C-alpha positions as YAML, in Angstrom:
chain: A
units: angstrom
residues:
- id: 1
  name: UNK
  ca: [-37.02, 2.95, 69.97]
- id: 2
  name: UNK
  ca: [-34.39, 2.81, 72.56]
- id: 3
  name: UNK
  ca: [-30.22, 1.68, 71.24]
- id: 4
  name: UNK
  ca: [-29.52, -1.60, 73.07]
- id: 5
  name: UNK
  ca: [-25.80, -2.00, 73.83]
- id: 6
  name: UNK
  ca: [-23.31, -4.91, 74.91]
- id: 7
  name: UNK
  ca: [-20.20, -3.49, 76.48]
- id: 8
  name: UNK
  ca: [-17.97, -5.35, 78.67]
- id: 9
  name: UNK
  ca: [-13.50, -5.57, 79.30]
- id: 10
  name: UNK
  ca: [-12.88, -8.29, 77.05]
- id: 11
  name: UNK
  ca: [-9.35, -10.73, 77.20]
- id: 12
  name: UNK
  ca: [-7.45, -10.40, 73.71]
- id: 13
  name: UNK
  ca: [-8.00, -13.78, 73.50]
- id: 14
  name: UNK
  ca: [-12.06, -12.89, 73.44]
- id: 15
  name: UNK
  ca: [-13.42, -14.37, 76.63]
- id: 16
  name: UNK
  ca: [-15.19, -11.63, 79.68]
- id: 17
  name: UNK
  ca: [-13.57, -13.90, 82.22]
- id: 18
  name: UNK
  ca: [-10.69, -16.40, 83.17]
- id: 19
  name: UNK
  ca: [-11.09, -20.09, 83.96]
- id: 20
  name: UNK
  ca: [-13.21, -20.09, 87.55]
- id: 21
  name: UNK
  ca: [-14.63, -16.47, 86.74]
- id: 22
  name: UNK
  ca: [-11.30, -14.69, 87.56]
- id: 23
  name: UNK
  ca: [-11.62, -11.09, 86.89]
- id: 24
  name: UNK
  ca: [-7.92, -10.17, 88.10]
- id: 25
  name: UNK
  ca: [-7.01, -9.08, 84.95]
- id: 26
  name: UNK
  ca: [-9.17, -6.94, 83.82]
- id: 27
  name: UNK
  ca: [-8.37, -4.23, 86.54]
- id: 28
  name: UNK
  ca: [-9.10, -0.73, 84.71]
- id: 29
  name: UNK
  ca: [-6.99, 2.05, 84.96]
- id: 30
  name: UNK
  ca: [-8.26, 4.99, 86.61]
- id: 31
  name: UNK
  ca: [-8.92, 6.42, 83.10]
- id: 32
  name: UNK
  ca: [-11.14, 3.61, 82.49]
- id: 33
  name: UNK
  ca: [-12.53, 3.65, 85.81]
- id: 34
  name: UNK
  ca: [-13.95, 6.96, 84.76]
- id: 35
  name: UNK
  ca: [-14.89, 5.75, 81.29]
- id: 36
  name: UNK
  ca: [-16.89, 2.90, 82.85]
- id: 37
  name: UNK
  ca: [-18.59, 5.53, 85.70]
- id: 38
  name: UNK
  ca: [-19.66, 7.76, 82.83]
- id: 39
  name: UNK
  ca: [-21.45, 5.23, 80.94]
- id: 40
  name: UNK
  ca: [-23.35, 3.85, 83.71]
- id: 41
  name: UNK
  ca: [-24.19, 7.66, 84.28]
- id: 42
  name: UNK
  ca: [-25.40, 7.94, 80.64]
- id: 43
  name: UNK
  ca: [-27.39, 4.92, 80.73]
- id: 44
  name: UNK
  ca: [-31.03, 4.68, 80.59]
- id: 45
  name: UNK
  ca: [-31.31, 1.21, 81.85]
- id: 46
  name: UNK
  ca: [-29.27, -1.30, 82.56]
- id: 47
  name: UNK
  ca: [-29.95, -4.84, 81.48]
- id: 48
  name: UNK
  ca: [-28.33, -7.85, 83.93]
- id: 49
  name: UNK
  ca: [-27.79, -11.39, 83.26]
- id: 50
  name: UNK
  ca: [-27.51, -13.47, 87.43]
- id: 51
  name: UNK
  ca: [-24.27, -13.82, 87.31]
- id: 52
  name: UNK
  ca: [-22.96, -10.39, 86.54]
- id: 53
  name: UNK
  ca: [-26.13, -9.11, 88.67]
- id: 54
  name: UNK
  ca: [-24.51, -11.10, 91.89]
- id: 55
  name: UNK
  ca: [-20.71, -10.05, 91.03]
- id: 56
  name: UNK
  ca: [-21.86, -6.68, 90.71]
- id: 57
  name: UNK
  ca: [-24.65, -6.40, 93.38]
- id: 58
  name: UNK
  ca: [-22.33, -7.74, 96.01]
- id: 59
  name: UNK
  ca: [-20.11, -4.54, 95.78]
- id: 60
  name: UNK
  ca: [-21.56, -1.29, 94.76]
- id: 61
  name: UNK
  ca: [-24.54, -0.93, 96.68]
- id: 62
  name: UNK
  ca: [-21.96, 0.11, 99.67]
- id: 63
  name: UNK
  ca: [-18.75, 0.70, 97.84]
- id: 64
  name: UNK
  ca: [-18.77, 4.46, 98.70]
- id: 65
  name: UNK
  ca: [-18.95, 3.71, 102.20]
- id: 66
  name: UNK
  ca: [-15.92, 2.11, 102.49]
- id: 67
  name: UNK
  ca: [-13.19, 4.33, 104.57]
- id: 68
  name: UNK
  ca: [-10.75, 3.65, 101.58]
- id: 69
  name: UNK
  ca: [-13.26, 4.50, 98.74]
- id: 70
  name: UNK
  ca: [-12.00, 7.09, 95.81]
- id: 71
  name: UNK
  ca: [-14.01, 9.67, 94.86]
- id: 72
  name: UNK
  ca: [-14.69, 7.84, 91.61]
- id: 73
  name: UNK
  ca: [-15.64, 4.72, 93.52]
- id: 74
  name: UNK
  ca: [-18.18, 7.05, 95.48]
- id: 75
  name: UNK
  ca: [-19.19, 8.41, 92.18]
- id: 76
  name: UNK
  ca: [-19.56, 4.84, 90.51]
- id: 77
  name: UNK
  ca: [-21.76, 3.43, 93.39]
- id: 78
  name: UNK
  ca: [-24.08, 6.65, 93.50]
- id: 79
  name: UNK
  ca: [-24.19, 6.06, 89.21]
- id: 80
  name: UNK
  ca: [-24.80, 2.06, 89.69]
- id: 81
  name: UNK
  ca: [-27.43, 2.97, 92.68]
- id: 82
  name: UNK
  ca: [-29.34, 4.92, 90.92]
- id: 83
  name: UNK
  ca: [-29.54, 3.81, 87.33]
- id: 84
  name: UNK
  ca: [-32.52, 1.37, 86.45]
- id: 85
  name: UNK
  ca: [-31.45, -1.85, 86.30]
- id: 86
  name: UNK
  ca: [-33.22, -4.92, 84.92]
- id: 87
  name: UNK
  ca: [-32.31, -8.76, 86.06]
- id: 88
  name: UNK
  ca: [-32.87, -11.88, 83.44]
- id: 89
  name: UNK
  ca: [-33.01, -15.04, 86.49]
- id: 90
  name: UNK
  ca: [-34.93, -18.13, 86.80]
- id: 91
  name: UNK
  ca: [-33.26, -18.53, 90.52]
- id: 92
  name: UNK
  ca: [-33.17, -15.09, 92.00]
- id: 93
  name: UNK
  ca: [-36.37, -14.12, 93.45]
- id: 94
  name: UNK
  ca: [-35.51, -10.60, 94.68]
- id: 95
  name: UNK
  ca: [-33.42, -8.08, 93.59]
- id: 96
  name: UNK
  ca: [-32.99, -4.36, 95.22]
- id: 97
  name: UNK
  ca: [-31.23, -1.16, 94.45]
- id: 98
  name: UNK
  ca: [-33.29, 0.04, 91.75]
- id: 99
  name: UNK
  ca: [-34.10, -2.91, 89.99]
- id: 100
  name: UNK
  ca: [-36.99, -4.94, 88.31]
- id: 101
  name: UNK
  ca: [-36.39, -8.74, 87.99]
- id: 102
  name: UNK
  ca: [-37.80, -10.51, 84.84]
- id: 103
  name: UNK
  ca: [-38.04, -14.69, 85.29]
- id: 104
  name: UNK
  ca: [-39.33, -14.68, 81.81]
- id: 105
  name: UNK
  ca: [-38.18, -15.46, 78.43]
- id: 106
  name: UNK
  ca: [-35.44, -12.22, 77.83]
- id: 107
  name: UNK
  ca: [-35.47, -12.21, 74.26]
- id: 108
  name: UNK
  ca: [-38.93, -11.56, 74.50]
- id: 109
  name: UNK
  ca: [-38.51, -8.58, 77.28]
- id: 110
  name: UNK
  ca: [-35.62, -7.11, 75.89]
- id: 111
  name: UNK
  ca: [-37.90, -6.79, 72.38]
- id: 112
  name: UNK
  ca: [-40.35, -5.18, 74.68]
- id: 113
  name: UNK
  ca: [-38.16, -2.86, 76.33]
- id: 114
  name: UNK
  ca: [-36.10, -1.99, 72.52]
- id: 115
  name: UNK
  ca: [-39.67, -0.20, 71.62]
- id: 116
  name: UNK
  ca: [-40.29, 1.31, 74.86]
- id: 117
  name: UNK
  ca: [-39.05, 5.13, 75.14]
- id: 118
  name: UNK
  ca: [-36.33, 6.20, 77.16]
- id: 119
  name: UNK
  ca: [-32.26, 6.25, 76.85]
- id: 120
  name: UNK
  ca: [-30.04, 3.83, 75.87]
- id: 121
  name: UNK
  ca: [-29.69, 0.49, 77.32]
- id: 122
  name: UNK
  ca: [-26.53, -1.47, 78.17]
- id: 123
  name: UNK
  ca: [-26.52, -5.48, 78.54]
- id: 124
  name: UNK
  ca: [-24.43, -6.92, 80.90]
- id: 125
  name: UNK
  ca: [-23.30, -11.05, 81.34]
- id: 126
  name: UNK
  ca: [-22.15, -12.96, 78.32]
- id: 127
  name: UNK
  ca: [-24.86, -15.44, 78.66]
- id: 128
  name: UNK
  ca: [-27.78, -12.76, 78.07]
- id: 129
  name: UNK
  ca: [-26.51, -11.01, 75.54]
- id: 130
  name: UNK
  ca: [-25.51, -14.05, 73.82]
- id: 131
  name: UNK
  ca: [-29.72, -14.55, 73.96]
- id: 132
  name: UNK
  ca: [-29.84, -11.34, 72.38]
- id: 133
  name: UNK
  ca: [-27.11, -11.37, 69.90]
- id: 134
  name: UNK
  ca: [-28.78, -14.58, 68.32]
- id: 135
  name: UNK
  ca: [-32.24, -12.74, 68.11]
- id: 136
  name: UNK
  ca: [-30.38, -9.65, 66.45]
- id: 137
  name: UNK
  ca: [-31.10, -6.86, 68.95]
- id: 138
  name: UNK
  ca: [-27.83, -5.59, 70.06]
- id: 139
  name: UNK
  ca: [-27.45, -2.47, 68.11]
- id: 140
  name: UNK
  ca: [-23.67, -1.18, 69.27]
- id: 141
  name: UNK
  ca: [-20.78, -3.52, 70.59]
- id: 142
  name: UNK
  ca: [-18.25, -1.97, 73.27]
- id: 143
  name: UNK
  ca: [-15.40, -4.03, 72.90]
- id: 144
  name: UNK
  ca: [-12.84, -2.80, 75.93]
- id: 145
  name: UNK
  ca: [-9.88, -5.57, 74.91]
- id: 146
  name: UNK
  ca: [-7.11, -6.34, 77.73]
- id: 147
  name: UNK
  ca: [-3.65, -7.01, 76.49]
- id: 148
  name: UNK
  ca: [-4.19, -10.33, 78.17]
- id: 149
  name: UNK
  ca: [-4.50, -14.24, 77.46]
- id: 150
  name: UNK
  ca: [-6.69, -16.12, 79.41]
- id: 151
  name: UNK
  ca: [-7.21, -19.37, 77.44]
- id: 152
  name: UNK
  ca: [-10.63, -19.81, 77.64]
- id: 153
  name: UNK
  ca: [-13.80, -19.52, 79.89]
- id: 154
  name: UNK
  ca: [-17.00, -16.96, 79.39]
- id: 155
  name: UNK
  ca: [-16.25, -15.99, 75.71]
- id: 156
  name: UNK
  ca: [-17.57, -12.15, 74.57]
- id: 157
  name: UNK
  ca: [-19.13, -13.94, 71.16]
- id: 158
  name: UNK
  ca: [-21.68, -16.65, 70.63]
- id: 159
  name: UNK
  ca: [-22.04, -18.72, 67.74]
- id: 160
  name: UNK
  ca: [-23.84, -17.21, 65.35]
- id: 161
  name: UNK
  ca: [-26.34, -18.61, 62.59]
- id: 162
  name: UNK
  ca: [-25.92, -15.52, 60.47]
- id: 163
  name: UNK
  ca: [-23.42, -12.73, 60.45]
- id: 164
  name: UNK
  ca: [-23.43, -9.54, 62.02]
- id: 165
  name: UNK
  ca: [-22.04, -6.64, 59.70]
- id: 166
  name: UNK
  ca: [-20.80, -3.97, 61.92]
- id: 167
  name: UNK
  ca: [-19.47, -0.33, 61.23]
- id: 168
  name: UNK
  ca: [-16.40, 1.10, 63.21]
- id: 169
  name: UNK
  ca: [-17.45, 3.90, 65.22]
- id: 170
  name: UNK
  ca: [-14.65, 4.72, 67.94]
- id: 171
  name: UNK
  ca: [-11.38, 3.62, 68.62]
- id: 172
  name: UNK
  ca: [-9.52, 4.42, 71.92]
- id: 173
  name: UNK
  ca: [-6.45, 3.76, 73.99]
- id: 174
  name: UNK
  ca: [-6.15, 3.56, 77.62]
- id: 175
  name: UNK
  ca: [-3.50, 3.23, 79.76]
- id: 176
  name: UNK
  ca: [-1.70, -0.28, 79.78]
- id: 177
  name: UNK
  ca: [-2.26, -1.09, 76.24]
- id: 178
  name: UNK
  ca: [-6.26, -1.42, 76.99]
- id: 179
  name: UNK
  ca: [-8.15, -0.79, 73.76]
- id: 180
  name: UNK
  ca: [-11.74, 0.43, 73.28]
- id: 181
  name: UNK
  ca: [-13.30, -0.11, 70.06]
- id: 182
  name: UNK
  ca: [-16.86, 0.31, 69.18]
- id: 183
  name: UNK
  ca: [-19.16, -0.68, 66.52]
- id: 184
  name: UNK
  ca: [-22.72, -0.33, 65.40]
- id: 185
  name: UNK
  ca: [-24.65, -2.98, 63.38]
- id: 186
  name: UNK
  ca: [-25.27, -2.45, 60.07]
- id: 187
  name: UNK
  ca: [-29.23, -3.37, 59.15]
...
């Protein structure tokens, strides 16, 4: 059975991004640049809601051949490129760069794709792993918290019906008082 995970930067406040899907502030450092670009490189499949899909789509395919491009933005967009990626849309009707889209209902792919072999798998977008967090199938939370407010938008959280008991697994500071902490869930 594969580890599903939901990682994502994450305002102090609680919300993935800023009134009008501003992402300005979540910047990384180039310490969490690298952080990032070794978890895409150590995931087994990547699961997408549209929106994060499009922000994310729109960039990396070609980011490393940009003249200005780092070596760990080259290294990122060979990582994204490569890694199997899944996409939850009822409005997309193709998707490229090694990825499968799914117009179904995701609670009941992502349950398909838990028992399946194979590495871990990382959900991306607030909106489909709030679908997943409801049905109980997120099994580690990657909280990456910016020492920012935002005041409200796409919040990291859905409302519950139950609660979620979670065990502290890592803690971690990055440069400009950026914060990783991750948990498992307790079942």
């Amino acid at each position: 059975m594969r580890k599903l995970a939901f990682a994502m930067n994450v305002s102090l406040d609680g919300y993935t991004a800023a009134p009008g899907d501003n992402l300005g502030w979540s910047t990384p450092s180039d310490e969490l640049f690298q952080w990032w670009s070794d978890r895409v490189g150590s995931t087994g499949l990547a699961l997408y809601g549209r929106k994060l899909w499009e922000t994310m789509s729109s960039h990396w395919p070609t980011a490393d051949q940009q003249p200005d491009a780092t070596p760990a933005e080259i290294e990122f967009a060979r990582r994204w490129r490569d890694m199997p990626k899944v996409v939850f849309s009822s409005t997309k009707s193709t998707v490229d760069w090694n990825t499968r889209l799914v117009t179904g209902d995701a609670v009941t792919e992502i349950t398909r794709l838990k028992a399946d072999d194979g590495g871990p798998m990382d959900i991306g977008g607030a909106t489909l792993a709030a679908a997943a967090m409801r049905a109980g199938l997120i099994d580690e939370y990657a909280i990456v918290t910016h020492p920012v407010l935002v005041g409200g938008s796409t919040p990291f959280f859905t409302t519950l019906d139950n609660w979620v008991n979670l065990s502290l697994v890592e803690t971690r500071m990055f440069p400009g008082g950026v914060v990783l902490t991750r948990y498992e869930t307790r079942r």
